[in-house]
Coordinates of C-alpha atoms in Angstrom, one line a residue:
M987 CA 0.0 0.0 0.0
S988 CA 1.4 3.4 -0.9
E989 CA 1.6 6.4 1.4
E990 CA -0.6 9.2 0.4
T991 CA 1.3 12.4 -0.4
Y992 CA 0.4 16.1 -0.7
E993 CA 0.9 15.9 -4.5
N994 CA -1.4 12.9 -4.8
A995 CA -4.1 14.5 -2.8
M996 CA -3.9 17.8 -4.8
S997 CA -4.0 15.8 -8.1
E998 CA -7.1 13.9 -6.9
A999 CA -8.6 17.3 -6.0
R1000 CA -7.9 18.7 -9.4
A1001 CA -9.4 15.7 -11.1
A1002 CA -12.5 16.1 -9.1
M1003 CA -12.6 19.7 -10.1
E1004 CA -12.5 18.7 -13.7
R1005 CA -15.4 16.4 -13.0
R1006 CA -17.3 19.2 -11.3
N1007 CA -17.6 17.1 -8.2
W1008 CA -17.1 20.0 -5.8
A1009 CA -17.6 18.2 -2.6
E1010 CA -15.1 15.5 -3.5
A1011 CA -12.6 18.2 -4.5
Y1012 CA -13.1 20.0 -1.3
R1013 CA -12.4 16.7 0.7
H1014 CA -9.2 16.1 -1.4
F1015 CA -8.0 19.6 -0.9
G1016 CA -8.7 19.3 2.8
R1017 CA -6.5 16.2 2.9
A1018 CA -3.8 17.9 0.9
H1019 CA -4.1 20.7 3.5
D1020 CA -3.4 18.3 6.3
L1021 CA -0.4 16.7 4.5
G1022 CA 1.0 20.1 3.4
H1023 CA 0.7 21.9 6.6
D1024 CA 4.4 22.1 7.3
V1025 CA 5.2 23.9 4.0
L1026 CA 3.6 27.3 4.0
A1027 CA 3.2 27.4 0.1
D1028 CA 1.5 23.9 0.1
H1029 CA -0.7 24.9 3.0
L1030 CA -1.9 28.1 1.3
A1031 CA -2.4 26.3 -2.0
A1032 CA -4.7 23.7 -0.4
H1033 CA -6.7 26.5 1.2
R1034 CA -7.0 28.3 -2.2
G1035 CA -8.2 25.0 -3.7
M1036 CA -10.8 24.6 -0.9
I1037 CA -12.0 28.1 -1.6
R1038 CA -12.5 27.4 -5.3
A1039 CA -14.3 24.1 -4.6
A1040 CA -16.4 25.7 -2.0
W1041 CA -17.3 28.6 -4.2
R1042 CA -18.3 26.4 -7.1
G1043 CA -20.3 24.1 -4.8
G1044 CA -22.3 27.1 -3.4
R1045 CA -20.8 26.8 0.2
V1046 CA -20.2 30.3 1.1
D1047 CA -19.7 29.3 4.8
R1048 CA -16.7 27.3 3.7
V1049 CA -15.4 30.0 1.4
L1050 CA -15.5 32.5 4.2
R1051 CA -13.9 30.1 6.7
N1052 CA -11.0 29.3 4.4
V1053 CA -10.4 32.9 3.4
V1054 CA -10.0 33.8 7.0
L1055 CA -7.8 30.8 7.5
L1056 CA -5.7 31.5 4.4
I1057 CA -5.1 35.0 5.6
G1058 CA -4.2 33.8 9.1
G1059 CA -1.8 31.3 7.8
A1060 CA -0.1 33.8 5.6
L1061 CA 0.2 36.3 8.3
F1062 CA 0.9 34.2 11.3
D1063 CA 2.9 31.3 10.1
R1064 CA 5.7 31.1 12.7
D1065 CA 6.9 27.6 12.4
A1066 CA 7.5 27.3 8.7
K1067 CA 9.7 24.3 7.9
P1068 CA 11.7 24.1 4.6
A1069 CA 10.3 22.0 1.8
S1070 CA 11.7 18.5 2.1
R1071 CA 11.2 17.6 -1.5

């Protein structure tokens, strides 16, 4: 069994977006968020993906939550670790 990676989760999310399956895309972006939390650029990219999926899926509550979290992450990231890739 292969280990799930940030890149795999983002790829699955993008594929779900192409299929217009907004809820599935949001879940995959959420998983990518968890996996990419230690790298600020990955963390913020996952939030941007969740915002796009939520917007297209009509989930304004999730859009607003992720906008706030994205801004907070960008402003207050104090423990950024270098990319290990």
